[in-house]
Every structure is written in C-alpha cells, then in structure tokens.
Coordinates of C-alpha atoms in Angstrom, one line a residue:
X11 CA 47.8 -76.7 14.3
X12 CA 51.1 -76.8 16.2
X13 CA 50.2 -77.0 19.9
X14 CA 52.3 -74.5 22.0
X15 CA 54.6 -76.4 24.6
X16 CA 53.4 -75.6 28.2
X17 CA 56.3 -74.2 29.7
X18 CA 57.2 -76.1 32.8
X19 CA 59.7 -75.1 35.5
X20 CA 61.2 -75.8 38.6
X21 CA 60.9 -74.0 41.9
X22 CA 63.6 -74.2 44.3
X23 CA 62.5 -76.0 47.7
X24 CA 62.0 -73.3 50.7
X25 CA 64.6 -73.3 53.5
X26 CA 64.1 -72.4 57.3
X27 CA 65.0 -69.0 57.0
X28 CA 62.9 -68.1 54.0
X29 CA 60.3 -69.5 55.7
X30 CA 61.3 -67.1 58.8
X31 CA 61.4 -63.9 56.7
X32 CA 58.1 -64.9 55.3
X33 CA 56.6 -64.4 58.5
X34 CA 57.8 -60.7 58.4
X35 CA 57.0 -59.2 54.8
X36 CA 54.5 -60.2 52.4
X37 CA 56.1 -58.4 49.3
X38 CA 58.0 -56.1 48.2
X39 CA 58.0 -53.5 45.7
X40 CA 61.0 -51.6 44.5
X41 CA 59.3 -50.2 41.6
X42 CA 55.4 -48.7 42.0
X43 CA 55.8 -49.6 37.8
X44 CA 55.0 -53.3 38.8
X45 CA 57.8 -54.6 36.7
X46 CA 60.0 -55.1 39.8
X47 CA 57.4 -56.6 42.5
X48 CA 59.3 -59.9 44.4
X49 CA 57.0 -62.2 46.2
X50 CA 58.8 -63.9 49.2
X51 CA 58.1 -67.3 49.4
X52 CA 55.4 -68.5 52.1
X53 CA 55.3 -72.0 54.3
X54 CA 55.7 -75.0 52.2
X55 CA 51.6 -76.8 51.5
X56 CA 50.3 -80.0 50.0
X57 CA 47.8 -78.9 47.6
X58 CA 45.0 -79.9 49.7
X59 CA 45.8 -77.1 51.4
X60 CA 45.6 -74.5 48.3
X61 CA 42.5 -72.4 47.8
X62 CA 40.1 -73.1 44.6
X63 CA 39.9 -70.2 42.4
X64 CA 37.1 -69.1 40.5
X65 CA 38.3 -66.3 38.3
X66 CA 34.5 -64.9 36.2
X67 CA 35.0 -62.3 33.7
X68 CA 31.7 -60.8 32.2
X69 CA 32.1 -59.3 29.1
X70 CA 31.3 -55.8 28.1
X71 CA 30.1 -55.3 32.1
X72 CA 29.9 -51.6 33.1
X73 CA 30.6 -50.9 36.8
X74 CA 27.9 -48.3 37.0
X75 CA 24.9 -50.8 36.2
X76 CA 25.3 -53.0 39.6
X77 CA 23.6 -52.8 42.7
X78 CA 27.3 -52.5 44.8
X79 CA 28.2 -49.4 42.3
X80 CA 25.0 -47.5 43.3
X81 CA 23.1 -48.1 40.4
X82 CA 19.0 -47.4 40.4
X83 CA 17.8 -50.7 38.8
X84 CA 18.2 -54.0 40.9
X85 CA 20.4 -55.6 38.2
X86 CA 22.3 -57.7 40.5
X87 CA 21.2 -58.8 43.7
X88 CA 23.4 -61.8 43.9
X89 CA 26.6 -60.0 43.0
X90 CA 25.6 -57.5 45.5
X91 CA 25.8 -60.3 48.2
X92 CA 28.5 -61.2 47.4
X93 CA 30.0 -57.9 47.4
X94 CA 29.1 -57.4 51.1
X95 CA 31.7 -59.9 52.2
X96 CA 34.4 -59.2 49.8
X97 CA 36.7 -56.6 49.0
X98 CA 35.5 -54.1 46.0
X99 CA 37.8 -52.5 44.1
X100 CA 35.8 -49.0 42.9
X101 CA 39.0 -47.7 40.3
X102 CA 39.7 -50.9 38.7
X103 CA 40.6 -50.8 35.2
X104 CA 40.9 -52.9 32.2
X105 CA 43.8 -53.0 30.0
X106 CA 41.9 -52.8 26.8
X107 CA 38.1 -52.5 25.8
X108 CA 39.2 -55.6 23.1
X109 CA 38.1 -58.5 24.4
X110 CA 41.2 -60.7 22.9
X111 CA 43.5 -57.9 24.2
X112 CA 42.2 -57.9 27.9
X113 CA 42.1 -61.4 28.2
X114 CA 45.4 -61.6 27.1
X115 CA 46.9 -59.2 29.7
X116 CA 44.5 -60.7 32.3
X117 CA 46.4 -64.2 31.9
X118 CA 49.9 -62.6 31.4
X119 CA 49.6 -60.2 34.1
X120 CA 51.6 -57.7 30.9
X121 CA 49.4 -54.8 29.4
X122 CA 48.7 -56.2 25.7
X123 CA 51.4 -54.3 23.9
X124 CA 54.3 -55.8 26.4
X125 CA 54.4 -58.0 24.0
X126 CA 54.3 -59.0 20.3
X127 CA 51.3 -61.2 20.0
X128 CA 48.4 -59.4 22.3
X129 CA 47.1 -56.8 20.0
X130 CA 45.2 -56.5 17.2
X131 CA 41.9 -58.6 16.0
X132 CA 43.8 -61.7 16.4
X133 CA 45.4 -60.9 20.0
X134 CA 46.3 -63.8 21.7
X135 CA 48.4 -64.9 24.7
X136 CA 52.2 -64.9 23.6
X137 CA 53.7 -68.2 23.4
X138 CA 56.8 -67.4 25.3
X139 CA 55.1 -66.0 27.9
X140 CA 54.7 -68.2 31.2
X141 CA 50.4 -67.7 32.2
X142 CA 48.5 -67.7 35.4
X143 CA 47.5 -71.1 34.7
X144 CA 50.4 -72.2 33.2
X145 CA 52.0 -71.0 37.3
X146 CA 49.4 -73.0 39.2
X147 CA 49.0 -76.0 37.0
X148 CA 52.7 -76.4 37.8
X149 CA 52.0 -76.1 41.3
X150 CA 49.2 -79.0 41.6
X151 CA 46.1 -77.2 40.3
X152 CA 43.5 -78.4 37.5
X153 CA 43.3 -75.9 35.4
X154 CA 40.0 -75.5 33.6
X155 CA 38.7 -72.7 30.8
X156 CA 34.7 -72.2 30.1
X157 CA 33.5 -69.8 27.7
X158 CA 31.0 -69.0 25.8
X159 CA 32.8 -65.9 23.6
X160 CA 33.3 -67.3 20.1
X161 CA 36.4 -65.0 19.8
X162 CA 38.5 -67.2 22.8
X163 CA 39.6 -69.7 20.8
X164 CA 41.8 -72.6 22.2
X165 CA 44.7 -72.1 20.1
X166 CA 45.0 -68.3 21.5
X167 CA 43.6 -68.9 24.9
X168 CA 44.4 -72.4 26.1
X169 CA 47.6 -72.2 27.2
X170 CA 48.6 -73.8 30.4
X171 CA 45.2 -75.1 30.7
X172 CA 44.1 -79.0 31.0
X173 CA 41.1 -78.4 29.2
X174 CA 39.3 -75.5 27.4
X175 CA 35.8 -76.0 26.6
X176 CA 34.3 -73.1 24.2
X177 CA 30.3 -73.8 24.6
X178 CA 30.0 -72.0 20.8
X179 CA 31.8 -70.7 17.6
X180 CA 28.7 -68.5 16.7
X181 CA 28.4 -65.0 16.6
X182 CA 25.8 -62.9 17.6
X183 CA 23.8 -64.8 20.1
X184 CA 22.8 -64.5 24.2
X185 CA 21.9 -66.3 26.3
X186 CA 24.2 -69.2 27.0
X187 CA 25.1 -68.5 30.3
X188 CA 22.9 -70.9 31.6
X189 CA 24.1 -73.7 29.6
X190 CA 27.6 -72.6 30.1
X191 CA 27.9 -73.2 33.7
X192 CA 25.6 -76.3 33.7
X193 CA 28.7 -77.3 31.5
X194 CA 31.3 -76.5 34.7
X195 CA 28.7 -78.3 37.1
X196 CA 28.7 -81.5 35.2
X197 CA 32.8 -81.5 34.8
X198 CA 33.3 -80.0 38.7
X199 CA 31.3 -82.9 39.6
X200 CA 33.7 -85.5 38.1
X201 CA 36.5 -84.3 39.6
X202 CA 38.3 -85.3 43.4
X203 CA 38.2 -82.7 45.7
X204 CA 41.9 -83.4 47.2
X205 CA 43.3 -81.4 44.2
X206 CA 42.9 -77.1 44.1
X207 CA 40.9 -75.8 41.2
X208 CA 41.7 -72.7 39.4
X209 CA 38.6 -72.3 36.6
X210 CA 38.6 -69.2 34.4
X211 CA 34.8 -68.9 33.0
X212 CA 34.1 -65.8 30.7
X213 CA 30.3 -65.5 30.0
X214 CA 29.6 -63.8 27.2
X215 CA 26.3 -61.6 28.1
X216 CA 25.3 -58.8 28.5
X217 CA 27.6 -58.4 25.1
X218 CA 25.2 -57.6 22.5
X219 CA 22.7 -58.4 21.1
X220 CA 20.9 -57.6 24.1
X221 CA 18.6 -60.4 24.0
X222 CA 17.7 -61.5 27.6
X223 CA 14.7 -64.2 28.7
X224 CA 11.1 -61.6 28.3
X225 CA 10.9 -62.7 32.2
X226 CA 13.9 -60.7 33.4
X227 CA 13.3 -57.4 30.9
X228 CA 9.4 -57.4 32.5
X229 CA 11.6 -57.0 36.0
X230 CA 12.5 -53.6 34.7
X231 CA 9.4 -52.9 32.9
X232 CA 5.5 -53.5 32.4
X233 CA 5.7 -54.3 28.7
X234 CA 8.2 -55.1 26.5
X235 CA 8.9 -52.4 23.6
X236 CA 7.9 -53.7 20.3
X237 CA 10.5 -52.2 18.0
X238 CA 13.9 -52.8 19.3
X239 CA 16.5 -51.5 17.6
X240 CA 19.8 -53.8 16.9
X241 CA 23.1 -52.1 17.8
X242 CA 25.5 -53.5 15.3
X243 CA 23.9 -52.6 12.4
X244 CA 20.5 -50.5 12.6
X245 CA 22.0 -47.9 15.4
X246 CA 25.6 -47.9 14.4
X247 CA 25.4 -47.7 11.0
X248 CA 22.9 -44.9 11.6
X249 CA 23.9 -43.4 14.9
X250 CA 24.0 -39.6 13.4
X251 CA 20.4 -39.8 11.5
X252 CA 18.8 -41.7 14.9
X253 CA 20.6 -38.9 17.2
X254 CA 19.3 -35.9 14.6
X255 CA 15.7 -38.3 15.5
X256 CA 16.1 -37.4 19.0
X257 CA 18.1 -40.5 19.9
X258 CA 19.6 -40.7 23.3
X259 CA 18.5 -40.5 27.1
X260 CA 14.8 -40.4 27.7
X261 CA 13.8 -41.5 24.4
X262 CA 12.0 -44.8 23.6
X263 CA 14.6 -46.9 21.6
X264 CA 17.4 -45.6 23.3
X265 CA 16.1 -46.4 26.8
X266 CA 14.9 -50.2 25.4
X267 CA 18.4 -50.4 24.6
X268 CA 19.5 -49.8 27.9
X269 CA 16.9 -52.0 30.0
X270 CA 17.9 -54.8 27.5
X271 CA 21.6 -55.1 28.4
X272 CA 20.4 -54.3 32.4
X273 CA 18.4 -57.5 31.8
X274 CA 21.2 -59.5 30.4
X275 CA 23.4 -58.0 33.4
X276 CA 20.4 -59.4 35.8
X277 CA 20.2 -62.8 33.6
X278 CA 23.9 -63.4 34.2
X279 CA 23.8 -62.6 37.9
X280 CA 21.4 -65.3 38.4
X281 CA 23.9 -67.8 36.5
X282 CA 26.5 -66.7 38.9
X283 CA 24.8 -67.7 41.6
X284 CA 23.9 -71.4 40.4
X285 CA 27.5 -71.6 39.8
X286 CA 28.4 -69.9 43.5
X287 CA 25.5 -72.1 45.6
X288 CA 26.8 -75.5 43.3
X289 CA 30.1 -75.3 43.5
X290 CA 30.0 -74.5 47.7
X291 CA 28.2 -77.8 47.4
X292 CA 30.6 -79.5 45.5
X293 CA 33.7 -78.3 46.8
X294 CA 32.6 -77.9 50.3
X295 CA 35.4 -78.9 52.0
X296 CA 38.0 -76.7 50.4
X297 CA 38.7 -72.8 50.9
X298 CA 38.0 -70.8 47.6
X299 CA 38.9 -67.5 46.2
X300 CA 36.4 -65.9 43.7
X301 CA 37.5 -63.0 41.5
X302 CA 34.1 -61.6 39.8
X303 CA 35.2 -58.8 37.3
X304 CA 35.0 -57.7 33.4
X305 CA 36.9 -57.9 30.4
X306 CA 35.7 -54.2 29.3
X307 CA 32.5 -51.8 29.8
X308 CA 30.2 -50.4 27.0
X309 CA 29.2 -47.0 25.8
X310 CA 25.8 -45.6 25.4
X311 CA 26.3 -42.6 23.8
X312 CA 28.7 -41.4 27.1
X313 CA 30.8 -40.0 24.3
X314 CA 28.8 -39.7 21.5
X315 CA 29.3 -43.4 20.3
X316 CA 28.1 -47.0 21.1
X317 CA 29.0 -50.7 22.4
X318 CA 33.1 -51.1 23.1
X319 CA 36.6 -51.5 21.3
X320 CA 36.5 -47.7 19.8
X321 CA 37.4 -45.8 22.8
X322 CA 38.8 -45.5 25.8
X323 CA 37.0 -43.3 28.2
X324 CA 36.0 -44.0 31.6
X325 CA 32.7 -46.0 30.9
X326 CA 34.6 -48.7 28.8
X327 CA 37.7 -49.0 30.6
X328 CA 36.3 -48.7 34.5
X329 CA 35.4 -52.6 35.6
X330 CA 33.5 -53.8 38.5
X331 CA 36.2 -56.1 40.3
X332 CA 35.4 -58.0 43.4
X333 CA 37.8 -60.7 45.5
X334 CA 36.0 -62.6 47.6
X335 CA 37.6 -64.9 50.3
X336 CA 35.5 -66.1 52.7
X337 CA 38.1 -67.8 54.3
X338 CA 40.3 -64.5 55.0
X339 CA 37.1 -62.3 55.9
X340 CA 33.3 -62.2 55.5
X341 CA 33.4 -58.2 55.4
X342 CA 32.9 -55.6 53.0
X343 CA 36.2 -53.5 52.7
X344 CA 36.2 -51.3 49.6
X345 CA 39.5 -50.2 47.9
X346 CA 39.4 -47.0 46.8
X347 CA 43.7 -46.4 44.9
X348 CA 43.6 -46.9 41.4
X349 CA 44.3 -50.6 40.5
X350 CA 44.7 -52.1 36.7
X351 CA 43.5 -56.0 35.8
X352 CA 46.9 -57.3 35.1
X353 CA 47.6 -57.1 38.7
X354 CA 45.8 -60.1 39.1
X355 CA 48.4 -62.6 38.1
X356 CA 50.9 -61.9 40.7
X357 CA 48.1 -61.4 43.5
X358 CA 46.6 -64.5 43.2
X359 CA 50.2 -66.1 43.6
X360 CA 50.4 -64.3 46.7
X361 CA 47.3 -65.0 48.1
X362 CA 47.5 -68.5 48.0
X363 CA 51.8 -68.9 48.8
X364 CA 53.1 -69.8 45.6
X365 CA 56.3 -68.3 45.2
X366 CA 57.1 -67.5 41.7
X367 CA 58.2 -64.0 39.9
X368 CA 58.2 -62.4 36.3
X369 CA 60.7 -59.7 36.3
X370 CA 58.2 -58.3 32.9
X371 CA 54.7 -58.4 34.8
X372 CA 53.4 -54.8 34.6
X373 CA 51.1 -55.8 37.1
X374 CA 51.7 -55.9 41.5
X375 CA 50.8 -57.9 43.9
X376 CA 48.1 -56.1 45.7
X377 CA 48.1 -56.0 49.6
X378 CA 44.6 -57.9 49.8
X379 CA 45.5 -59.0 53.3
X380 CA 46.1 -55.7 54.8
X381 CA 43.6 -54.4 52.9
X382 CA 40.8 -57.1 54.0
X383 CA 42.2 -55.6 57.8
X384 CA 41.6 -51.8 56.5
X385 CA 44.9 -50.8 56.5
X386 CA 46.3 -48.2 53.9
X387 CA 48.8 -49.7 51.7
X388 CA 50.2 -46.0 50.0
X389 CA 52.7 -47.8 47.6
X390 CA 49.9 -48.9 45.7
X391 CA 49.0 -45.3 44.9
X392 CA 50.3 -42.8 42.4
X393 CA 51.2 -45.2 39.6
X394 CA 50.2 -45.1 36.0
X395 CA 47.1 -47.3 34.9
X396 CA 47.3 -47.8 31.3
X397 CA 44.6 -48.9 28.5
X398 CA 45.2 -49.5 25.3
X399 CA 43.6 -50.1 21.7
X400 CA 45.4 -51.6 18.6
X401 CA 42.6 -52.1 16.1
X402 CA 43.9 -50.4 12.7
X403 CA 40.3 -51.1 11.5
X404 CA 38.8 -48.9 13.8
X405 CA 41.4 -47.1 16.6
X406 CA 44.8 -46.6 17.8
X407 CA 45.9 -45.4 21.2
X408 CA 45.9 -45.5 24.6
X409 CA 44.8 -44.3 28.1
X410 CA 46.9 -43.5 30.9
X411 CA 45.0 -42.3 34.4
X412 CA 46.9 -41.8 37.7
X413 CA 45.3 -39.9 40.4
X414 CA 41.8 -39.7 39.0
X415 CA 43.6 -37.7 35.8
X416 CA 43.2 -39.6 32.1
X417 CA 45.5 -38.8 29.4
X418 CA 44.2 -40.1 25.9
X419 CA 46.8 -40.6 23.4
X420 CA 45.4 -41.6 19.6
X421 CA 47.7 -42.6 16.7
X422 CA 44.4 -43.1 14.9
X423 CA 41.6 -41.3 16.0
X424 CA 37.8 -41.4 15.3
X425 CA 35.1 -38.5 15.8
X426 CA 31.5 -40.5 16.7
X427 CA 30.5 -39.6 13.6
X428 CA 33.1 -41.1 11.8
X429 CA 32.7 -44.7 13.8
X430 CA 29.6 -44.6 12.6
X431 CA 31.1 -44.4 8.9
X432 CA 33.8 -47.1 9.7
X433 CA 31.4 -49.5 11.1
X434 CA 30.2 -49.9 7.7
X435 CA 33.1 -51.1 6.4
X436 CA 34.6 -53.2 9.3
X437 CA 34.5 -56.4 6.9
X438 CA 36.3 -55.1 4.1
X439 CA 38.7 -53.1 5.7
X440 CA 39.5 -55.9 8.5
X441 CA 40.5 -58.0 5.0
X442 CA 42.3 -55.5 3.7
X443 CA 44.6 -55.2 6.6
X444 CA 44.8 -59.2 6.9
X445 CA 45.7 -59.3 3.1
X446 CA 48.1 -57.0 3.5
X447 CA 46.9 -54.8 1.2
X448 CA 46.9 -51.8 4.1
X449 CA 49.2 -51.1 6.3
X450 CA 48.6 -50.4 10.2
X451 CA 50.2 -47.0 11.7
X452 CA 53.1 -47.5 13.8
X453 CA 51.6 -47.9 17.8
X454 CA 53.9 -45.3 18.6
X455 CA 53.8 -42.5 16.1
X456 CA 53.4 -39.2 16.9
X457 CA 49.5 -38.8 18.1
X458 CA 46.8 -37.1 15.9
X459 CA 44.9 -36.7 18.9
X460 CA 45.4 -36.0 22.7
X461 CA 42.4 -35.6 25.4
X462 CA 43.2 -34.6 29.0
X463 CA 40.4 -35.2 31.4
X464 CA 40.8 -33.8 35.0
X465 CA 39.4 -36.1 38.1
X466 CA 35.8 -35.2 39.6
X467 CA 35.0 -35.3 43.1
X468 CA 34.8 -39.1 43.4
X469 CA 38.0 -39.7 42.2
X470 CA 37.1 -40.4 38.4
X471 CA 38.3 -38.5 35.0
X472 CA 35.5 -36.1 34.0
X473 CA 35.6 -33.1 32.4
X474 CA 38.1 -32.6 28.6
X475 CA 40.9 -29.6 29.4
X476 CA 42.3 -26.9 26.8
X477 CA 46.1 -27.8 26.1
X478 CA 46.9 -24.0 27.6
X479 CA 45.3 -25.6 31.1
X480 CA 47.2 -27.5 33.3
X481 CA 50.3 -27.7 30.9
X482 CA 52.7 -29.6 34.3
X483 CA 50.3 -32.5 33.6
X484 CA 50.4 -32.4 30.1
X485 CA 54.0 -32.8 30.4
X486 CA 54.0 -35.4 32.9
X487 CA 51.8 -37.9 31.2
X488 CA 53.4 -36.8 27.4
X489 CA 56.9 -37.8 29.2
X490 CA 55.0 -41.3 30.8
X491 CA 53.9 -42.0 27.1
X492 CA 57.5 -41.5 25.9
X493 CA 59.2 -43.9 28.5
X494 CA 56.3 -46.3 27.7
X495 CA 57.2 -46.8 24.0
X496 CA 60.6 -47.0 24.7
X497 CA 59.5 -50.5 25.5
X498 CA 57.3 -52.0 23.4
X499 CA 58.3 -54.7 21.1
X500 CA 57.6 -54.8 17.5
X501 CA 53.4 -55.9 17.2
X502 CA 52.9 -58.8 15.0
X503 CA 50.3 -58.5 12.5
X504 CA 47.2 -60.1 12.2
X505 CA 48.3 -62.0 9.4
X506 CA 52.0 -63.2 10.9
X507 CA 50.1 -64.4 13.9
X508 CA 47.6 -66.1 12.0
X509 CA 50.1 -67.9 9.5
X510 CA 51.8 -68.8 13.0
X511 CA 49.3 -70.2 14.9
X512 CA 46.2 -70.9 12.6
X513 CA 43.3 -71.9 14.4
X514 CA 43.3 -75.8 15.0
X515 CA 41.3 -78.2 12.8
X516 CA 38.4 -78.7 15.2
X517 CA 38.2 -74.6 15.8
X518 CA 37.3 -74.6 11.7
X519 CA 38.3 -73.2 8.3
X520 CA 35.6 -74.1 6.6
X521 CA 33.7 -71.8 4.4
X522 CA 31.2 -69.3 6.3
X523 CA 27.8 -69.4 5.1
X524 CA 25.6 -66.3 4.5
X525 CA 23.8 -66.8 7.4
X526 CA 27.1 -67.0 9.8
X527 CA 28.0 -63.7 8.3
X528 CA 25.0 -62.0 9.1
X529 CA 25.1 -63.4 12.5
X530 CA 28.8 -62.0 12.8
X531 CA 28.2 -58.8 11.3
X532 CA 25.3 -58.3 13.7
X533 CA 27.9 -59.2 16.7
X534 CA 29.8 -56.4 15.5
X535 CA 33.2 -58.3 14.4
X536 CA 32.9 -57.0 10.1

C-alpha cells in the first residue's frame, strides 16, 4: 500500500506579548459554528511538562446503562469513580452511529461528511487532513493506537501515529479487552517517562455478540438463560416474527439480551481500571488527562429496531463523555449545553497549550477550565449538533439537535420492519454498491423522510411532532440543513477509496474462508 505522508509543520516561536495576552483569554470564538474558534497561544513548555492523554472510546456504549447516568444495574463502578472527580458531559453526542465514520470525525475534529473520504463502509481519515495525533506528535508526544475493532485498520486509522497495534482482524468476537490493554501495559512499560503520551485505545465490547465472562452476567442474575438469542442474525433477521412472539421489555430473550451487553459494559469497566491503576504506576510522575467516551450507542427496540448504524435517534447518538484531570481538579462538575465529539480535537490542544488552529474544524474548544470552576460559558450554547449516516446499504441522513430539539433528515429511509428485510441482504447489496453495479443517492437530495422530536424535561429529544406543529422550527432546522449542504464536498465511493488506499499487505487480501464469513455476518458487517 502507499503509506500516507505525515504532514509535518512548523509553529512559529511565541513572543512576550503573546505570552501576555495569553494570560488574559483562553479562546475565542467568533462563530458558535466552530469553524472559526482561534486558540491563543499559551507559555512556551519542554515536553516534560505536557500532560499524558489517554483518549478510551468504547464502542456501541449507551449513556443510560452506567452508574454516573442513573442507571439501575451497577454496570460500572469504576467509571463511576472516576466520574466523581471529573467533568461529565450529560448532552454529548456522536457524529455518526458508524463506527469508521465517528472515529474519523473524532481524530479530524470535522463531522464525517466535511470531507470526501469519512463516509460510507470504508470511512476513513482523509489524507489531507492534519489529525489530533498528527498535532501532538509534532509537538513531542508518542503517539500510540490500540484496538481491538477489526474495522480500524492501519491504513484508515494510523495516521499521524508512531505505532498502531490492531489486537485482531476477526469479526464477531468479545472479550479482548483484557488482552488489549495487557498489550498497552507491556509497550507503556518500555517507554521513558520524560516524553508526553497521547494513546488512543478503542475496545471493542460491549459491541455484539454479547458474550461477557459467566462470572460478570451471574452479577446481574442468579442463572444464566439457556437460550440466548444472537442479534445479527436470529433477532434481526426475524425482529417482526420475535416482536409478533411477544419480543421486547419484560420478556425472557429480550431481557437476556440486555443483561448480556450490561455485563460486557461491567467487563470493560474492570479493564479500564487495570489500565487506570497501571498506568498511574507507570507514569507516576507525569500529569495525565483521560477522555473516557463512545464511538456510538445501541438500540434495543427504543425505535422499533436493534444494535446501531441504522438510525439516529437519541439512544445511538447520545454518548457517555467524561474528562478527567486530576491535575486541574478532583471534583465532580457536570456540563449540562449540548456538546458534539469533534470538539475534542481543538480542546485537548487547549488544555494542554499547544497553539495550533484549523480554520475547517466543526468542532470548539470547550471552556473545560471555567467549567471545572462552575462557571457558565453561554457561547457554548445554542449551536447545531449534527449526526450523520452514509451507508447506501442500509441508511442515509442526518440528525441535527440544538436546544434539546432533533430534526431527522433521511435521503434514504428505513421503517424497522424494513431493516429487518435489509439485514438479510447486507452482503450482497454492500457488493453491489462496491462493484458498482448500484448507485448511492446523492447525501443531499431532497429527503423522503423528516422526524421532528421536541425536547422533554431533562433536556433530551422525546416525543415525534405533526409537520402542522411547531412549523418556526421546522423552518429553522430545514434552513440549517440547507446551509449545511452548501458545504459538503463530493463523497468518495467505497470503491474510489478502496482502489486508493487498499488495505496494506499485512492488513490481508487473502481469500475469506466460510468460517470468517459466518463470523462476520454474525458481527453484523454482510
């Protein structure tokens, strides 16, 4: 494969009187769009002076099953520590329910369709675009990427990183947390601690199958169901028969289901903390920075449907997100404006004083300092979140929420029922778009479906509105959708990107053998 050139660049050495006017502002933000936020720069550092950052994304990770959330079952008593000395964000928001496409915009700091390369099956970070660690790698930090999510391949993922370890290529398995961050332990431990660490480590559970340890289901229960029923296949591909069954909340299989992925969520947060308690004993004499958050939630039957990367509603797009600095404060502050995942980029620069800016972020740089003091920081509020979805296999469209108000607007649109139908056909159709042979709709055709869901009491959209109600918002957010694809490059296709950056000889071509294809049908990619 052709490796993609890091992109280096050189930052301008800070005078006196920057270094006064730092003192005075932190940032400032002409637009509340995020496109125009300027970092001032702060005091020149050696990079034994920068902060390690821990940056742990757990996929498919709904905010409503932890402890800190309010949730009923003690799923995560470690992330719940943690939480009581950090900031908690409860309106954070992903930028897809893809995992590829919210990685993407995580690293980028752009929503996935702000450029040409993060959408689709085969998003992946766009080559021209200048990363998070890409920034600080520039700026004296090792740069290190742990996964254990098949899909986050080097060649799409590994920019700006010295080294990208990928613990497996399979589909269709749990469990490797463990082994995943006894993998980060034994390189941490290699490694000087006179040089700042920035580690990005996605763990792949609770993503289906929802196959945790029989130890950590039996915290949940006093005997573990006998006749689980697999998601990918035996309840998607039959979700309207097993619903006409009874099917749902309350009933056996449906509520295995549920305890299954709460004991994968419990599973993970004891990996978490091995990494947390190791890594304070291996770094010990450095100040660190951990962002704990999720690439996307997962449905269960919310709107009719299952698992993630059909819709966009609130329990697929809502994220726990939690910045925890014990160096700025050991207190619980929780953040209750509307913030989106690709504001992470430029915040991170600005907590630890690097000064660099990319006039195309969609994403701010949050006030976590005055925010860790409990001040209200009101340019924050009243922007535009947006979601969005580019799979022509399945969905097209986006969200956009502002205020506690979601606007859903589908080029292609799906009924639950008719998920159920597609998921049958995910290989075959998924080829047929690669091949060619179909063509995706344009991501900005007229919709042939909108949904307007007003805000409950807690902030969050709830209830579905008739077009004849509250026609001024209607408006608003059909005008927002508008200026939005006024923007948006041209989306390469699967096939461009893959003919343009193929995976990598040791990522493999080889031929997939029956069993790898049940095994990936099962995880819900064909």
């Amino acid at each position: 494969m052709k490796i993609v050139d890091r992109i280096w660049f050189d930052i301008m050495s800070i005078n006196k009187r920057s270094i006064v006017l730092s003192l005075f502002l932190t940032f400032i933000c002409f637009s509340c769009s995020g496109a125009d936020v300027v970092n001032l720069p702060g005091p020149e550092r050696g990079t034994s002076e920068l902060p390690d950052i821990f940056f742990v994304v757990i996929d498919s990770l709904r905010a409503d099953h932890l402890g800190f959330y309010g949730y009923q079952r003690n799923t995560s008593p470690f992330l719940d520590s943690v939480a009581k000395q950090s900031l908690v964000f409860e309106k954070a928001y992903s930028a897809s329910t893809y995992t590829c496409e919210s990685v993407s915009a995580i690293l980028m700091g752009r929503y996935p369709s702000s450029t040409s390369w993060s959408t689709g099956w085969r998003a992946q970070i766009d080559p021209t675009v200048t990363t998070l660690p890409d920034v600080l790698k520039n700026h004296g930090y090792t740069t290190l990427f742990f996964t254990d999510h098949p899909a986050l391949e080097e060649s799409m993922f590994g920019k700006g990183f010295h080294y990208v370890k990928r613990l497996t290529k399979e589909f269709g398995l749990s469990g490797n947390g463990v082994k995943l961050i006894e993998e980060i332990l034994k390189y941490v431990n290699t490694l000087e601690t006179n040089t700042p660490l920035f580690i990005y480590v996605h763990i792949y559970d609770p993503h289906e199958p929802y196959e945790p340890p029989p130890s950590y289901y039996l915290r949940f229960e006093n005997k573990i169901y006998s006749n689980p029923l697999r998601l990918y296949d035996e309840i998607r591909f039959h979700l309207p028969d097993l619903v006409q069954q009874g099917f749902g909340p309350g009933e056996a299989r449906f509520e295995d289901l549920v305890l299954r992925y709460d004991a994968e969520i419990a599973h993970t947060d004891d990996s978490i903390k091995t990494m947390y308690s190791s890594i304070k004993k291996l770094r010990s004499d450095r100040n660190s920075i951990w962002v704990i958050t999720a690439d996307h939630g997962e449905e269960f039957l919310d709107h009719g449907f299952v698992e993630h990367a059909w819709r966009l509603y609130l329990e697929t797009i809502r994220v726990p997100l939690i910045i925890h600095a014990p160096y700025l404060s050991l207190e619980m502050k929780r953040v209750e404006q509307e913030v989106s995942l690709v504001d992470l980029f430029p915040t991170l620069l600005l907590m630890v004083g690097i000064s660099w800016l990319d006039p195309k972020w969609d994403g701010i740089a949050l006030p976590i300092r005055d925010w860790y003091q409990g001040k209200k920081q009101e340019t924050v509020s009243g922007r535009v979140i947006f979601s969005e979805l580019y799979l022509p296999s399945r969905t097209i469209g986006r969200s956009l929420v502002r205020n506690g108000w979601q606007y859903l607007n589908w080029q292609q649109w799906l009924t639950w029922q008719q998920c159920s139908e597609y998921a049958q056909k995910q290989r075959q159709l998924r080829e047929e778009y690669l091949n060619g042979n179909r063509q995706p709709r344009p991501f900005c055709a007229d919709p042939e479906y909108e949904e307007l869901l007003i805000p409950d009491e807690k902030g969050f959209p709830s209830k579905s509105v008739d077009k004849a109600q509250h026609i001024d918002m209607w408006d608003y957010f059909r005008k927002e959708w508008k200026k939005w694809c006024l923007t948006r490059p041209e989306m390469k296709t699967d096939k461009e990107k893959l003919e343009l950056n193929p995976p990598s000889k040791d990522e493999g071509t080889q031929e997939i053998t029956p069993d790898e294809v049940m095994k990936i049908q099962h995880g819900g990619y064909f």
